[in-house]
């Protein structure tokens, strides 16, 4: 094949599946992998007239029609720099290098600036959906220049998943690091929603003695309603699957790793100075889970109370459904506020309605609630408003608040940690409280450090000699 329409470097899980998706959609694709054997095996299995491999990077680059579109799907970090440095002497002005990995957006900004100086477009592009999404249609979040979007959009639209109305789950997110930033926040929301599902499982198990099969039934019921989502859908088989007579879920060690995008999202919130409690708490929940030996040891010294509740199982399930719904809305509200702030500070002009639309299909956090968010954003007639300011969102959250408070009370009384659900509620309460006790903090700070304070009754900065 001469003049491939697109080249792809990196044939591990994501690259191998994305290249098949691209070529299956009729785009002539050439692939390259550092370890040649992996490429030849791949082409033996999947190669066809639209999908070929090259052993040398030079031949690979030469076989792509100009302006070249070269997708990189290698391990995020140094490997991306290594591949870019190998490509620089081989590509020409106007060519496009697209990093579809889970790259930190600050690296993307640096690489964009470096390559711009050489006349090469660099596109940081978030791709969500894992192996299955990469093959059959992921959610695609491209950053980069508007020109590169124009060049690439036909392909992105062809290979992306569909939203609820049949549109493609892709849109130009914004310049520079915007695409990777939105993907990072997507993953942060993924952390929080997964943690909420885990907390719901834990409460049903420990407070009501529900078996995995019984909890699967509850989650199946949730998934048939407004909580319908990929994560609730896959929670059912995760609960039901057996290894011999034992449910696998019962023998999986309760330690969850955390690194990369969830942690970056929490750090971003701290760096930019914005509340992101559910996502941050979900990262900490995984950190806490990793101290298994300590927990086992300390559990003997801190016995948990017996639940003294008259709430029946059915009542509890109904309260839980409402809490999870509002909890998910709270997660999205937090994530979208972070994107909005970063977009303003970085000048990206990210369209939040479009973000909620392109997350409706292909990606891990795809959920029916995203259709509600897209509709609500659109109906507001405003450009990227704060979600909590929109009447429909207020109605949905207010409708669930009594149930949510009950669930948190019950979990606290039973000594069951629910950091994501609790902090989601705290986020709503803190964001909607007219007068917070920060006045007390300001008084204390001024006492010990003469940090000064502002007043509600007059302009200016004040200091008091408190000891007098
Ligand atoms: P990995 O992250 O496991 O990376 C393996 C690939 O990187 C192989 O092709 C390997 O080549 C190549 N590579 C490495 Br490592 N160092 C290299 C170097 N110095 N030069 C050239 N190639 C190098 O692959 P993945 O799991 O497919 O993920 C790819 C990207 O997509 C990552 O950023 C990941 O975070 C992101 N992502 C993954 C998923 C998922 O579900 N796995 C989902 C969404 C996003 P070799 O064969 O020669 O070792």
GROMACS .gro file of N, CA and C in nm, residues 142-197:
model
  168
  142UNK      N    1  -1.009   1.522   2.109
  142UNK     CA    2  -0.887   1.580   2.051
  142UNK      C    3  -0.867   1.726   2.091
  143UNK      N    4  -0.743   1.756   2.128
  143UNK     CA    5  -0.705   1.896   2.147
  143UNK      C    6  -0.640   1.943   2.018
  144UNK      N    7  -0.541   2.032   2.030
  144UNK     CA    8  -0.466   2.075   1.912
  144UNK      C    9  -0.532   2.189   1.836
  145UNK      N   10  -0.468   2.223   1.725
  145UNK     CA   11  -0.512   2.341   1.649
  145UNK      C   12  -0.643   2.313   1.575
  146UNK      N   13  -0.722   2.420   1.548
  146UNK     CA   14  -0.844   2.401   1.469
  146UNK      C   15  -0.814   2.342   1.331
  147UNK      N   16  -0.697   2.378   1.272
  147UNK     CA   17  -0.662   2.323   1.140
  147UNK      C   18  -0.646   2.172   1.149
  148UNK      N   19  -0.581   2.125   1.256
  148UNK     CA   20  -0.561   1.980   1.267
  148UNK      C   21  -0.696   1.910   1.288
  149UNK      N   22  -0.788   1.975   1.360
  149UNK     CA   23  -0.922   1.917   1.376
  149UNK      C   24  -0.990   1.904   1.240
  150UNK      N   25  -0.979   2.006   1.158
  150UNK     CA   26  -1.041   2.001   1.025
  150UNK      C   27  -0.984   1.885   0.944
  151UNK      N   28  -0.853   1.864   0.955
  151UNK     CA   29  -0.788   1.756   0.880
  151UNK      C   30  -0.831   1.619   0.930
  152UNK      N   31  -0.853   1.611   1.061
  152UNK     CA   32  -0.873   1.479   1.124
  152UNK      C   33  -1.020   1.444   1.149
  153UNK      N   34  -1.109   1.543   1.142
  153UNK     CA   35  -1.244   1.520   1.196
  153UNK      C   36  -1.321   1.409   1.127
  154UNK      N   37  -1.298   1.394   0.997
  154UNK     CA   38  -1.372   1.289   0.925
  154UNK      C   39  -1.339   1.152   0.985
  155UNK      N   40  -1.209   1.132   1.013
  155UNK     CA   41  -1.168   1.003   1.069
  155UNK      C   42  -1.218   0.986   1.213
  156UNK      N   43  -1.202   1.092   1.294
  156UNK     CA   44  -1.247   1.081   1.434
  156UNK      C   45  -1.396   1.046   1.438
  157UNK      N   46  -1.474   1.114   1.354
  157UNK     CA   47  -1.619   1.091   1.356
  157UNK      C   48  -1.652   0.948   1.311
  158UNK      N   49  -1.576   0.898   1.215
  158UNK     CA   50  -1.604   0.763   1.163
  158UNK      C   51  -1.575   0.655   1.266
  159UNK      N   52  -1.472   0.675   1.348
  159UNK     CA   53  -1.432   0.565   1.438
  159UNK      C   54  -1.488   0.580   1.579
  160UNK      N   55  -1.550   0.696   1.609
  160UNK     CA   56  -1.599   0.720   1.746
  160UNK      C   57  -1.729   0.644   1.772
  161UNK      N   58  -1.760   0.628   1.900
  161UNK     CA   59  -1.890   0.570   1.941
  161UNK      C   60  -2.000   0.671   1.907
  162UNK      N   61  -2.125   0.627   1.919
  162UNK     CA   62  -2.240   0.716   1.897
  162UNK      C   63  -2.290   0.771   2.030
  163UNK      N   64  -2.337   0.896   2.028
  163UNK     CA   65  -2.405   0.948   2.147
  163UNK      C   66  -2.550   0.899   2.146
  164UNK      N   67  -2.632   0.942   2.243
  164UNK     CA   68  -2.768   0.888   2.253
  164UNK      C   69  -2.856   0.924   2.134
  165UNK      N   70  -2.816   1.030   2.061
  165UNK     CA   71  -2.896   1.068   1.944
  165UNK      C   72  -2.831   1.023   1.814
  166UNK      N   73  -2.726   0.942   1.825
  166UNK     CA   74  -2.662   0.888   1.705
  166UNK      C   75  -2.551   0.973   1.648
  167UNK      N   76  -2.517   1.083   1.717
  167UNK     CA   77  -2.404   1.167   1.672
  167UNK      C   78  -2.272   1.105   1.717
  168UNK      N   79  -2.160   1.151   1.657
  168UNK     CA   80  -2.031   1.092   1.695
  168UNK      C   81  -1.980   1.147   1.828
  169UNK      N   82  -1.926   1.056   1.911
  169UNK     CA   83  -1.874   1.097   2.042
  169UNK      C   84  -1.734   1.157   2.026
  170UNK      N   85  -1.727   1.265   1.953
  170UNK     CA   86  -1.601   1.338   1.941
  170UNK      C   87  -1.633   1.483   1.906
  171UNK      N   88  -1.545   1.572   1.944
  171UNK     CA   89  -1.558   1.714   1.913
  171UNK      C   90  -1.422   1.777   1.941
  172UNK      N   91  -1.395   1.888   1.873
  172UNK     CA   92  -1.269   1.957   1.902
  172UNK      C   93  -1.281   2.019   2.041
  173UNK      N   94  -1.193   1.978   2.133
  173UNK     CA   95  -1.206   2.022   2.272
  173UNK      C   96  -1.148   2.162   2.291
  174UNK      N   97  -1.038   2.189   2.226
  174UNK     CA   98  -0.971   2.319   2.243
  174UNK      C   99  -0.824   2.301   2.211
  175UNK      N  100  -0.751   2.411   2.210
  175UNK     CA  101  -0.610   2.402   2.168
  175UNK      C  102  -0.522   2.347   2.281
  176UNK      N  103  -0.396   2.327   2.248
  176UNK     CA  104  -0.296   2.289   2.349
  176UNK      C  105  -0.333   2.161   2.422
  177UNK      N  106  -0.336   2.170   2.555
  177UNK     CA  107  -0.357   2.050   2.635
  177UNK      C  108  -0.502   2.018   2.665
  178UNK      N  109  -0.596   2.088   2.599
  178UNK     CA  110  -0.739   2.076   2.635
  178UNK      C  111  -0.790   1.932   2.627
  179UNK      N  112  -0.753   1.859   2.522
  179UNK     CA  113  -0.804   1.722   2.504
  179UNK      C  114  -0.760   1.630   2.616
  180UNK      N  115  -0.631   1.637   2.649
  180UNK     CA  116  -0.581   1.552   2.758
  180UNK      C  117  -0.635   1.597   2.893
  181UNK      N  118  -0.663   1.725   2.907
  181UNK     CA  119  -0.718   1.774   3.034
  181UNK      C  120  -0.858   1.717   3.057
  182UNK      N  121  -0.939   1.723   2.952
  182UNK     CA  122  -1.077   1.673   2.964
  182UNK      C  123  -1.075   1.522   2.988
  183UNK      N  124  -0.983   1.451   2.923
  183UNK     CA  125  -0.972   1.307   2.947
  183UNK      C  126  -0.930   1.280   3.092
  184UNK      N  127  -0.839   1.362   3.143
  184UNK     CA  128  -0.795   1.345   3.282
  184UNK      C  129  -0.913   1.361   3.379
  185UNK      N  130  -0.996   1.465   3.355
  185UNK     CA  131  -1.111   1.486   3.445
  185UNK      C  132  -1.211   1.373   3.428
  186UNK      N  133  -1.229   1.327   3.305
  186UNK     CA  134  -1.314   1.209   3.280
  186UNK      C  135  -1.270   1.095   3.374
  187UNK      N  136  -1.140   1.070   3.378
  187UNK     CA  137  -1.090   0.960   3.462
  187UNK      C  138  -1.111   0.990   3.610
  188UNK      N  139  -1.100   1.117   3.649
  188UNK     CA  140  -1.127   1.154   3.788
  188UNK      C  141  -1.272   1.123   3.825
  189UNK      N  142  -1.363   1.158   3.735
  189UNK     CA  143  -1.506   1.128   3.758
  189UNK      C  144  -1.525   0.976   3.765
  190UNK      N  145  -1.455   0.906   3.679
  190UNK     CA  146  -1.461   0.757   3.679
  190UNK      C  147  -1.421   0.703   3.818
  191UNK      N  148  -1.316   0.758   3.875
  191UNK     CA  149  -1.274   0.717   4.011
  191UNK      C  150  -1.390   0.734   4.109
  192UNK      N  151  -1.453   0.853   4.103
  192UNK     CA  152  -1.556   0.887   4.203
  192UNK      C  153  -1.680   0.800   4.186
  193UNK      N  154  -1.723   0.779   4.062
  193UNK     CA  155  -1.844   0.698   4.040
  193UNK      C  156  -1.817   0.553   4.082
  194UNK      N  157  -1.700   0.503   4.050
  194UNK     CA  158  -1.667   0.365   4.091
  194UNK      C  159  -1.667   0.353   4.243
  195UNK      N  160  -1.612   0.455   4.311
  195UNK     CA  161  -1.607   0.452   4.457
  195UNK      C  162  -1.748   0.453   4.515
  196UNK      N  163  -1.838   0.532   4.455
  196UNK     CA  164  -1.977   0.535   4.503
  196UNK      C  165  -2.044   0.399   4.485
  197UNK      N  166  -2.018   0.335   4.373
  197UNK     CA  167  -2.076   0.201   4.351
  197UNK      C  168  -2.021   0.104   4.456
   0.00000   0.00000   0.00000
